[in-house]
Short mmCIF file of C-alpha atoms in Angstrom, two decimals:
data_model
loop_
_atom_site.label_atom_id
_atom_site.label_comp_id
_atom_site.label_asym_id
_atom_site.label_seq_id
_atom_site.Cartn_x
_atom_site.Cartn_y
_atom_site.Cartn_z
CA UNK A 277 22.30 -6.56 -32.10
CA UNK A 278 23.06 -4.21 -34.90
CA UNK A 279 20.84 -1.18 -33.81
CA UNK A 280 18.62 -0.40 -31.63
CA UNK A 281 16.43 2.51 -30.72
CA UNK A 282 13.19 4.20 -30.17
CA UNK A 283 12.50 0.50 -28.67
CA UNK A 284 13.98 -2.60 -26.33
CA UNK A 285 13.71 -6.31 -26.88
CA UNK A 286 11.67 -7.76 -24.38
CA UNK A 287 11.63 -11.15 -25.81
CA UNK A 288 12.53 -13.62 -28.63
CA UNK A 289 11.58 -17.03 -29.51
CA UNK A 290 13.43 -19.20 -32.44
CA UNK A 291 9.97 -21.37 -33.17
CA UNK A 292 11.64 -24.40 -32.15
CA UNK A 293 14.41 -23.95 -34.52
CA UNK A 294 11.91 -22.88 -37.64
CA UNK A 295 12.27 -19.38 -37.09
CA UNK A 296 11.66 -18.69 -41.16
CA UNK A 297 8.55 -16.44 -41.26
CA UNK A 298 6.41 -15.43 -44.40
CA UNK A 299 3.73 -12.43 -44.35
CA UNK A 300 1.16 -14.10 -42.24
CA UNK A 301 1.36 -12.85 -38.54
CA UNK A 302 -1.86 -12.41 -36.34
CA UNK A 303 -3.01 -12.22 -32.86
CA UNK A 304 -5.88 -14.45 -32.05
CA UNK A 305 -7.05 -13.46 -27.87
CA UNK A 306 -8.64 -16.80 -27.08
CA UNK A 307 -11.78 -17.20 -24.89
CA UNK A 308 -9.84 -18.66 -21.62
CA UNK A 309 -7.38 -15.38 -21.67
CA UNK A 310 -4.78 -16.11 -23.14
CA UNK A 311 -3.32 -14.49 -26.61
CA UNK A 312 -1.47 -16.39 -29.83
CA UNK A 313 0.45 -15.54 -32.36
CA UNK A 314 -0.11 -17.17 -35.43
CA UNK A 315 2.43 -16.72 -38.14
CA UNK A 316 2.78 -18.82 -41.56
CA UNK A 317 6.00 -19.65 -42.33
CA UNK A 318 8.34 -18.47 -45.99
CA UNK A 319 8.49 -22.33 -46.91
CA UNK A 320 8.34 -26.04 -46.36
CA UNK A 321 8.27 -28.06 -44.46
CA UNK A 322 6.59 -26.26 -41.64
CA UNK A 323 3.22 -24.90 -42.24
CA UNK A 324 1.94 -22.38 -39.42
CA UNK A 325 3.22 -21.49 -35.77
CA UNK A 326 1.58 -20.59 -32.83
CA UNK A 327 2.56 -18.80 -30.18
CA UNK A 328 1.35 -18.05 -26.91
CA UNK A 329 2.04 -14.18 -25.76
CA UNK A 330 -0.01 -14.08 -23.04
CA UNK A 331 3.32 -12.89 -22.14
CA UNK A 332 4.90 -10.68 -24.54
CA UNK A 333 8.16 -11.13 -22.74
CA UNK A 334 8.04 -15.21 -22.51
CA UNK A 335 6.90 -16.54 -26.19
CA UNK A 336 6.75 -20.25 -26.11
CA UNK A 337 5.06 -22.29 -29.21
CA UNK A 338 2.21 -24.31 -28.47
CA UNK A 339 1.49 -25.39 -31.50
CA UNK A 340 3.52 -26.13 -34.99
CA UNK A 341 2.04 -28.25 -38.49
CA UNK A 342 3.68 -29.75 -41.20
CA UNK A 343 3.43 -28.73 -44.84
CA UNK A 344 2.06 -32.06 -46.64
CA UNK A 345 4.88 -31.94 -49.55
CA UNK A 346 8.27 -30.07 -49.90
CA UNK A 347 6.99 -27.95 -53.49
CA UNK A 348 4.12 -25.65 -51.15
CA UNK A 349 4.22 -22.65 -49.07
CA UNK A 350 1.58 -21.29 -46.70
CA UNK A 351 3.27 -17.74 -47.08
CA UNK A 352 0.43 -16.10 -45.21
CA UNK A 353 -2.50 -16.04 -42.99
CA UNK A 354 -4.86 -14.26 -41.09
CA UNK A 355 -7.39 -14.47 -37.81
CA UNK A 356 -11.08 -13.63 -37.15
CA UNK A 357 -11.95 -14.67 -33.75
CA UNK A 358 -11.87 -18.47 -33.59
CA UNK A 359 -10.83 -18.88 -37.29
CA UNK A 360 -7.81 -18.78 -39.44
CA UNK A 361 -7.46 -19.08 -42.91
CA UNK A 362 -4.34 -20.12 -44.53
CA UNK A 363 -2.64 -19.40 -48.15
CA UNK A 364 -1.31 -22.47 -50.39
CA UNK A 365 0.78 -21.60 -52.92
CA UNK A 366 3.15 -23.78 -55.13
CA UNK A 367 6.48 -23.80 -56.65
CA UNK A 368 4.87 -24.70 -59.64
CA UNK A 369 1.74 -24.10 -61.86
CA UNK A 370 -0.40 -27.51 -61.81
CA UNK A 371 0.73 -28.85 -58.29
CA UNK A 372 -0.96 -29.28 -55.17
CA UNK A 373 -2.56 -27.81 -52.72
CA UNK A 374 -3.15 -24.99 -54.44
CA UNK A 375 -5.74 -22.54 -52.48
CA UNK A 376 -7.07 -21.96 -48.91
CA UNK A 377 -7.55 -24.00 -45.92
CA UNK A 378 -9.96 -22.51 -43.00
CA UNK A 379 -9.21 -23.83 -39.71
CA UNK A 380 -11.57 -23.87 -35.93
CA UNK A 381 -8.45 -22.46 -33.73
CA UNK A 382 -10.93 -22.42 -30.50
CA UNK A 383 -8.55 -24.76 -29.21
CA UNK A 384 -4.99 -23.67 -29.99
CA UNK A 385 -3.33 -26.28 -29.48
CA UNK A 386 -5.24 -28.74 -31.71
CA UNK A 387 -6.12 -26.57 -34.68
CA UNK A 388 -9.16 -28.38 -36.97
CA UNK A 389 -9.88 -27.92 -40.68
CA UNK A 390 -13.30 -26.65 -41.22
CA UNK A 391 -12.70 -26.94 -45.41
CA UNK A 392 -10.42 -26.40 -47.78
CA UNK A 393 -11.18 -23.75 -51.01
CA UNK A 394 -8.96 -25.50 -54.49
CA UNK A 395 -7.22 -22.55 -56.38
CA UNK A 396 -5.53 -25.29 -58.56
CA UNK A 397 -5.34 -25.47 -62.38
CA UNK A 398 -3.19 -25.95 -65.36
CA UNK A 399 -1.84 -22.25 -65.07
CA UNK A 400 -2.11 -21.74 -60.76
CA UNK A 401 0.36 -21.75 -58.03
CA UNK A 402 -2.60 -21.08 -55.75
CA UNK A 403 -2.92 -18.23 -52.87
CA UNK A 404 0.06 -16.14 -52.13
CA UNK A 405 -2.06 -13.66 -49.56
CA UNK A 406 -5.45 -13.56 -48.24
CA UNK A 407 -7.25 -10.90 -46.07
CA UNK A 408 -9.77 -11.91 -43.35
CA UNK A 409 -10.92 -9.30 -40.92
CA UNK A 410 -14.53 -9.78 -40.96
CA UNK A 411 -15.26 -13.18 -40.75
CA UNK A 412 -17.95 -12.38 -43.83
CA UNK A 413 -15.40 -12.44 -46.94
CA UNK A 414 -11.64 -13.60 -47.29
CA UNK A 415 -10.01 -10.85 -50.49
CA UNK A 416 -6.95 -12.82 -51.92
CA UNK A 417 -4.27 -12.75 -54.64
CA UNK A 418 -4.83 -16.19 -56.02
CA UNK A 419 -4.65 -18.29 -59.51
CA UNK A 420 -7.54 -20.82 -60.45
CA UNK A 421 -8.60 -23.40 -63.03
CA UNK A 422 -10.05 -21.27 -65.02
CA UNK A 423 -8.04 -17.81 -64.81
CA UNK A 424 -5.35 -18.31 -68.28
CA UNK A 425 -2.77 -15.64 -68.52
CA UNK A 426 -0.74 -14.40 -71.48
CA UNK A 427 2.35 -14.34 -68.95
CA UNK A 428 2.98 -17.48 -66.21
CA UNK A 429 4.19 -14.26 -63.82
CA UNK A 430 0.61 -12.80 -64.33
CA UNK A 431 -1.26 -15.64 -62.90
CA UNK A 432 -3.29 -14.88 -59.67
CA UNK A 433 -5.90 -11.98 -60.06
CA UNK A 434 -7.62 -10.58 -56.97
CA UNK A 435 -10.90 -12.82 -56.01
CA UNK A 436 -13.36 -12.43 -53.68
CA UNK A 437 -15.07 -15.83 -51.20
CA UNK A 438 -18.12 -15.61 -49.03
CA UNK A 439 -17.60 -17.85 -45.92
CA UNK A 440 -20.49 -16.27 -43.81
CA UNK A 441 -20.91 -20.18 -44.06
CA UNK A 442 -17.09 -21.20 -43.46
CA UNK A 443 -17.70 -24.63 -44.37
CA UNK A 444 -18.63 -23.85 -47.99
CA UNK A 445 -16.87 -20.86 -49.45
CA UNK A 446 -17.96 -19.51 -52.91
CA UNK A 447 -16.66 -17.24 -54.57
CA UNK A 448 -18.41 -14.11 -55.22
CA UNK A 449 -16.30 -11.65 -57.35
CA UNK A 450 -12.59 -11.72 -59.45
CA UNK A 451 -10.48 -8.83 -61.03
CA UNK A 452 -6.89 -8.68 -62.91
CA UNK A 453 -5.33 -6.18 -64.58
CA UNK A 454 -6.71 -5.73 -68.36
CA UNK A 455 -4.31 -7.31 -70.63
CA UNK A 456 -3.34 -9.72 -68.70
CA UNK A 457 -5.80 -12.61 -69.29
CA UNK A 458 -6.24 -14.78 -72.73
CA UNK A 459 -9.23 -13.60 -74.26
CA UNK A 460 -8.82 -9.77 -73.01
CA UNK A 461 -9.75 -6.66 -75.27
CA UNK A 462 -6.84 -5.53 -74.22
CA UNK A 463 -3.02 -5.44 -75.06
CA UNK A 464 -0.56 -7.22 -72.73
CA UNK A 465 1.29 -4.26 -70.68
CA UNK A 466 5.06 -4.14 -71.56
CA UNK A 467 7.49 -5.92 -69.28
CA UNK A 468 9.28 -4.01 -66.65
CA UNK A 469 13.37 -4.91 -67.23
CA UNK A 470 13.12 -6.63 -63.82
CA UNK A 471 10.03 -8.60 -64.88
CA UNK A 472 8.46 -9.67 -61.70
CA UNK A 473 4.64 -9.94 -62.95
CA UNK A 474 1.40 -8.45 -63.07
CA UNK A 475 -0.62 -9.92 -60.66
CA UNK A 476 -2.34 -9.41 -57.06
CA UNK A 477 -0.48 -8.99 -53.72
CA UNK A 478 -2.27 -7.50 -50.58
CA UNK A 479 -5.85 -7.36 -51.27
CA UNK A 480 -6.92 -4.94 -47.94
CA UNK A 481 -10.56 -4.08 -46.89
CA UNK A 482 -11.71 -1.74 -44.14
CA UNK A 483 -14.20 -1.94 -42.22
CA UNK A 484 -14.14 2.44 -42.69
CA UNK A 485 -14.84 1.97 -46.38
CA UNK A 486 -16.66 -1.60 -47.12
CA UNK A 487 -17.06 -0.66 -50.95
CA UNK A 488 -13.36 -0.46 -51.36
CA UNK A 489 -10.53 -2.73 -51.80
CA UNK A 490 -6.98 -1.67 -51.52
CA UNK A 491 -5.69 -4.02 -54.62
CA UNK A 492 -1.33 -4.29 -54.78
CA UNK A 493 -0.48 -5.65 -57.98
CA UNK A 494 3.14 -6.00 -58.14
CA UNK A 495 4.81 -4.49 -61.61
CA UNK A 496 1.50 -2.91 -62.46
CA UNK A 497 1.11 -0.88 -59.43
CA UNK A 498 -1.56 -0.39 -56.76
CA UNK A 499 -5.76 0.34 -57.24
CA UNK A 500 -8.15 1.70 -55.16
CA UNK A 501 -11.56 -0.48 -56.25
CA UNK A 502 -14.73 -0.07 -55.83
CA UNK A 503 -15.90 -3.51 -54.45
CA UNK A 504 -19.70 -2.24 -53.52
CA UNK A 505 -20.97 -4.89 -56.11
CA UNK A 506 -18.60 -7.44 -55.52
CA UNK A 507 -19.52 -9.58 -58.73
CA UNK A 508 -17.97 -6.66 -60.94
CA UNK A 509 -15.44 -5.03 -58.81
CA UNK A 510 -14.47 -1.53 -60.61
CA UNK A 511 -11.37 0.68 -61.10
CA UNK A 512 -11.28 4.17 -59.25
CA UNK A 513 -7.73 4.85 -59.70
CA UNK A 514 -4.39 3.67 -59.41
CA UNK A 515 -0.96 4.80 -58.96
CA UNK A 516 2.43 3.13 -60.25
CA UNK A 517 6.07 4.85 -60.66
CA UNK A 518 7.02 1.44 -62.23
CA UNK A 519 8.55 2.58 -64.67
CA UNK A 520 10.92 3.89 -63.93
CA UNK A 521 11.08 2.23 -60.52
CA UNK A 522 11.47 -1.08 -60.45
CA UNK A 523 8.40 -2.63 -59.70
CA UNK A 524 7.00 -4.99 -57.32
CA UNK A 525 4.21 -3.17 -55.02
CA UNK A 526 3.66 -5.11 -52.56
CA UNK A 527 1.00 -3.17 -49.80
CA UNK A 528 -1.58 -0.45 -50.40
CA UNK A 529 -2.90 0.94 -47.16
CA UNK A 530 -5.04 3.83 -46.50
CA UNK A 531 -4.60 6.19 -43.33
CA UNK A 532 -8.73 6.77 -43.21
CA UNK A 533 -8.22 9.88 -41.04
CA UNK A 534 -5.43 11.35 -42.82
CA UNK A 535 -6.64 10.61 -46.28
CA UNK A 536 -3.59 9.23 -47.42
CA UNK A 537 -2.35 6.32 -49.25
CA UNK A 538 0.91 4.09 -48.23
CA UNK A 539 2.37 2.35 -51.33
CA UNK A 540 5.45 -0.44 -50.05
CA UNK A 541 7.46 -1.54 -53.25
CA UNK A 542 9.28 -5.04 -52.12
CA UNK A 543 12.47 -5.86 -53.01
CA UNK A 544 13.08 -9.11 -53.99
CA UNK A 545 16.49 -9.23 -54.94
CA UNK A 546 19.49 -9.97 -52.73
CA UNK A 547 22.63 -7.45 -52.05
CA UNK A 548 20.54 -3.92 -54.17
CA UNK A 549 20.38 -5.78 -57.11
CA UNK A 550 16.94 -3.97 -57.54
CA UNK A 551 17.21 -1.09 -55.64
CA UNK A 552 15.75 1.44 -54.95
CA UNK A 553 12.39 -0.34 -53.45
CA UNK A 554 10.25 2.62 -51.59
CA UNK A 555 7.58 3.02 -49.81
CA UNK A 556 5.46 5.99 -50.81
CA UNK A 557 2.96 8.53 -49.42
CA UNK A 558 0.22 9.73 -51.61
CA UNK A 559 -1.95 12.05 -50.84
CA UNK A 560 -5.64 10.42 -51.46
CA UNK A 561 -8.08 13.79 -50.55
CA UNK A 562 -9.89 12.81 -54.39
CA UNK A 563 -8.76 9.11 -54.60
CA UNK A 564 -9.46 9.70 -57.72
CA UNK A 565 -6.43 12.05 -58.35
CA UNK A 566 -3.48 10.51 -56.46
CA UNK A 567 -0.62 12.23 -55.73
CA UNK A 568 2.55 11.11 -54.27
CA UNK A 569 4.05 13.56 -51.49
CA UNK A 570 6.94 11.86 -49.74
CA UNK A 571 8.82 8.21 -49.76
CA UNK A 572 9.89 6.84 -46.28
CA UNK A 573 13.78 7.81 -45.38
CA UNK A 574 15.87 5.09 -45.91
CA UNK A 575 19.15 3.88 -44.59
CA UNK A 576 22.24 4.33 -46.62
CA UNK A 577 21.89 1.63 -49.39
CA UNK A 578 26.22 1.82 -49.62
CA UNK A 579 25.92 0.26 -45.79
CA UNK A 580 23.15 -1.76 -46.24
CA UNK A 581 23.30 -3.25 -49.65
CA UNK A 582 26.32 -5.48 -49.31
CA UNK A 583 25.28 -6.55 -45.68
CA UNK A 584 23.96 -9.92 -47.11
CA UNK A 585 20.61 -10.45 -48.70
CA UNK A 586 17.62 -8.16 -49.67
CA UNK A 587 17.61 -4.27 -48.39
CA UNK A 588 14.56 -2.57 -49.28
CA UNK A 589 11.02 -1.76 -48.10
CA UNK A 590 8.74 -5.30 -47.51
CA UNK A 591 5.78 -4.78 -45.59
CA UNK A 592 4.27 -2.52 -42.87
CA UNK A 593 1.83 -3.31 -39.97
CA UNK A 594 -1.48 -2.78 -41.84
CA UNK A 595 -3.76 -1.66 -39.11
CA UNK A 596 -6.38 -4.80 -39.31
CA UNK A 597 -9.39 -3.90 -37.60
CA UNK A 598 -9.28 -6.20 -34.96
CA UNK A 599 -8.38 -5.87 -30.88
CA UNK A 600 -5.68 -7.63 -30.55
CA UNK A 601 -4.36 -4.91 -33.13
CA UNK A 602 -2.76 -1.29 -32.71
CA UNK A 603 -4.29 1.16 -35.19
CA UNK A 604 -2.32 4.42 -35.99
CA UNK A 605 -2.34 6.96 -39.00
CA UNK A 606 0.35 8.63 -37.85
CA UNK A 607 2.84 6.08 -36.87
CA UNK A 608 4.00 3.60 -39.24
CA UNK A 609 5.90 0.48 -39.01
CA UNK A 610 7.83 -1.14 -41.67
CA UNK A 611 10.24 -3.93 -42.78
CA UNK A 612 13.56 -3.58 -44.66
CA UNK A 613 14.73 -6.69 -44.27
CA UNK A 614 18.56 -6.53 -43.66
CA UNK A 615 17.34 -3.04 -42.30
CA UNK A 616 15.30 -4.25 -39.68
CA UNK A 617 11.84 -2.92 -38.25
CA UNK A 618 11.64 1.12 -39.27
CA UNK A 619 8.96 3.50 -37.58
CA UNK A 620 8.31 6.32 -38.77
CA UNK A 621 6.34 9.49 -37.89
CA UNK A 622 3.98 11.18 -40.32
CA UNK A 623 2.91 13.83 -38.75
CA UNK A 624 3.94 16.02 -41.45
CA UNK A 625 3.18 13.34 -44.39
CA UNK A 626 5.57 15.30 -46.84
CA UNK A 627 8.61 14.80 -44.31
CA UNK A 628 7.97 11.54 -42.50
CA UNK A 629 11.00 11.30 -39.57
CA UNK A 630 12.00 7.83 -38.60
CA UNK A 631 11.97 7.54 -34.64
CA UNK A 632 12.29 4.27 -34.07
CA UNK A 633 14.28 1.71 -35.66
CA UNK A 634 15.73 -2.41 -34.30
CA UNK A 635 18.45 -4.31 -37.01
CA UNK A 636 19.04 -7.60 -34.91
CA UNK A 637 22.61 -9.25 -35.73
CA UNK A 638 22.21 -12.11 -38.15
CA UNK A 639 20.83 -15.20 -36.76
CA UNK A 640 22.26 -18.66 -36.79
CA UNK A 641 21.62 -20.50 -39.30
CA UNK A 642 20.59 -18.52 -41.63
CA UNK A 643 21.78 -18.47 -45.31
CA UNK A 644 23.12 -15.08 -45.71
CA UNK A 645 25.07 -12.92 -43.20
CA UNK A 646 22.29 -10.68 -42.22
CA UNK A 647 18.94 -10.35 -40.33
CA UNK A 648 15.96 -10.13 -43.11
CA UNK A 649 13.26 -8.74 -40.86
CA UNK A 650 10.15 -10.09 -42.92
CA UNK A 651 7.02 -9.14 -41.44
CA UNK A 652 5.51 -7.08 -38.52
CA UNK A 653 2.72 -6.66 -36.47
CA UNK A 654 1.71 -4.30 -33.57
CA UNK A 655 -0.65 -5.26 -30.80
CA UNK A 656 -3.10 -2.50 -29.70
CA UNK A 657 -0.84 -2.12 -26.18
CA UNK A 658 2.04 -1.10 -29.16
CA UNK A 659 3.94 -4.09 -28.24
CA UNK A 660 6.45 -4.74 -31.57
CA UNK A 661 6.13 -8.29 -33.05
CA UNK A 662 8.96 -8.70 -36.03
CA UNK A 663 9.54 -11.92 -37.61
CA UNK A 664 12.54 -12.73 -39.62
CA UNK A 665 12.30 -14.62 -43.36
CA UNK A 666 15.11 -17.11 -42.50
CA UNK A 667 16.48 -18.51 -39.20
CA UNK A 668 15.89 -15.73 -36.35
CA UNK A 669 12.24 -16.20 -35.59
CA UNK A 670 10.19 -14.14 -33.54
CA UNK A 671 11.48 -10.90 -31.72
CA UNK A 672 9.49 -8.80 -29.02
CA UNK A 673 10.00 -5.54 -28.46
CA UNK A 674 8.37 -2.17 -26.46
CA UNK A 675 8.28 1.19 -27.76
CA UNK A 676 10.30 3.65 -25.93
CA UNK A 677 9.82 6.95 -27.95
#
């Protein structure tokens, strides 16, 4: 391995040589015992994994589907005690599947579709994220048939499905960023120079604050909305340093306890090409009147950069509310792709110190010469689950700080 520290690698599985991972990682603990992973994979032809880690330290698949065509991506998914939903998004607007598929994973090994919510249309791709904690309402980033924006980049909005009744989800509430849509009051924002859209990403709710939705939206920045009437959700305020950064947020999570914001800007472009991509804390006391204190420390971009593929900030652990989950506003873990898993300390939020940090060497396989750590998620004993975007597949590993 590259580095190591703060933690040890207690176990790694390659997925049955399909170790390419998207955003979608979640522990399901099953009613005979035992606990899987389910992660959704960065692209065809597999669909979704799942792994039993009943044993953290021996991960072995029990289950693995097949995309049905090479031109869709389940990119992520999420768990709610014997369901899953799972995002469909395409390489192009007007193909299909386009939208959600909820699936009965009582039995792991034989998942079974429960019903399938279309997202397709003339100007969709479909669902690039969804959020299902509660088993009430699934919050998603995704087009539809009859969502028309100015810009093809601008094309999924944040909407809102009921499926207290899983086998007929209806949607209940949308939202986009004025400007964006034909027929808006309002002007088209301008273009960053690195024009990567204005449209939804991570669309969190918390069980802490029901009436609020934690909204990324790429180039146009992140929004804290009011969601208590969720047929009109409603701006309370936003924050976006793009420009002059370069775009692309990605997460918005709040620390509840510490009232504090975390902003992750992706980067989506290989060897710094769009650097710098940050993660930010914001102070959120008024969330009305946010102010940035600190970004995350990074690692030198001169050693990273030129490593092979993207270096930048991706995703953190988001704290789901569930039990199979570790929950911290103090420690935060992150992934910077060809900079591994990060954790950080934010005890003092205006100097968070990284104590913990695992760069694997580049796996087999993969198309560029370095790890690209995708995704990670945290069980509530704070075992480390990181999942790389390529070849490398699943790695385990214990805190030791």
């Amino acid at each position: 391995m590259d580095l190591i520290k703060g933690m040890r690698l207690i176990g790694h599985d390659l997925l049955d040589g399909w170790g390419g991972i998207g955003e979608g990682m979640s522990i399901q603990a099953t009613r005979d015992g035992r606990r899987i992973m389910w992660l959704a994979h960065e692209g065809p032809p597999k669909n979704f994994t799942g792994v039993d880690v009943t044993d953290p330290r021996k991960p072995r698949v029990v289950v693995q589907t097949d995309l049905p065509n090479m031109h869709v991506r389940s990119n992520s998914l999420e768990t709610t005690g014997d369901l899953m939903a799972v995002a469909y998004q395409t390489l192009e607007p007007g193909q299909t599947p386009a939208g959600l598929e909820i699936f009965d994973i009582s039995n792991p090994e034989s998942p079974r579709s429960i019903s399938y919510f279309d997202c397709s249309g003339p100007h969709s791709r479909g669902v690039h994220q969804l959020w299902f904690v509660d088993g009430e309402y699934i919050h998603f980033a995704g087009g539809a048939a009859d969502f028309t924006p100015h810009n093809q980049l601008d094309d999924q909005p944040y909407r809102i499905l009921d499926v207290r009744d899983p086998s007929r989800p209806v949607e209940v509430g949308r939202w986009w960023m004025p400007g964006t849509a034909v027929g808006d009051a309002e002007s088209p924002p301008e273009r960053l120079p690195i024009d990567t859209g204005f449209r939804g990403h991570n669309t969190n709710v918390y069980p802490q604050r029901p009436d609020r939705a934690y909204v990324a939206y790429i180039d146009g920045g992140g929004y804290v909305l009011d969601i208590s009437n969720k047929s009109t959700p409603r701006v309370v305020s936003h924050f976006n340093p793009n420009p002059p950064f370069p775009g692309f947020t990605h997460t918005v999570m709040p620390l509840f306890s510490r009232d504090l914001l975390v902003f992750t800007h992706e980067c989506v472009l290989d060897d710094g090409a769009d650097w710098p991509k940050l993660t930010w804390i914001v102070d959120a006391r008024r969330e009305d009147n946010l102010v940035p204190l600190s970004i995350l420390p990074m690692p030198q971009v001169e050693e990273y950069a030129g490593r092979g593929g993207r270096f930048g900030c991706h995703n953190v652990h988001e704290n789901p509310p569930r039990e199979t989950s570790f929950q911290s506003d103090t420690l935060l873990f992150s992934t910077l792709f060809n900079g591994g898993v990060r954790v950080h300390d934010l005890s003092d939020p205006t100097q968070p110190k990284e104590v913990a940090a695992f760069v694997p060497s580049a796996p087999k396989g993969s198309r560029v010469p370095a790890a690209q750590i995708n995704d990670v998620y945290v069980d509530e004993n704070a075992i480390v689950y990181a999942a790389d975007r390529h070849t490398g597949g699943l790695y385990v590993l214990e805190l030791d700080i």
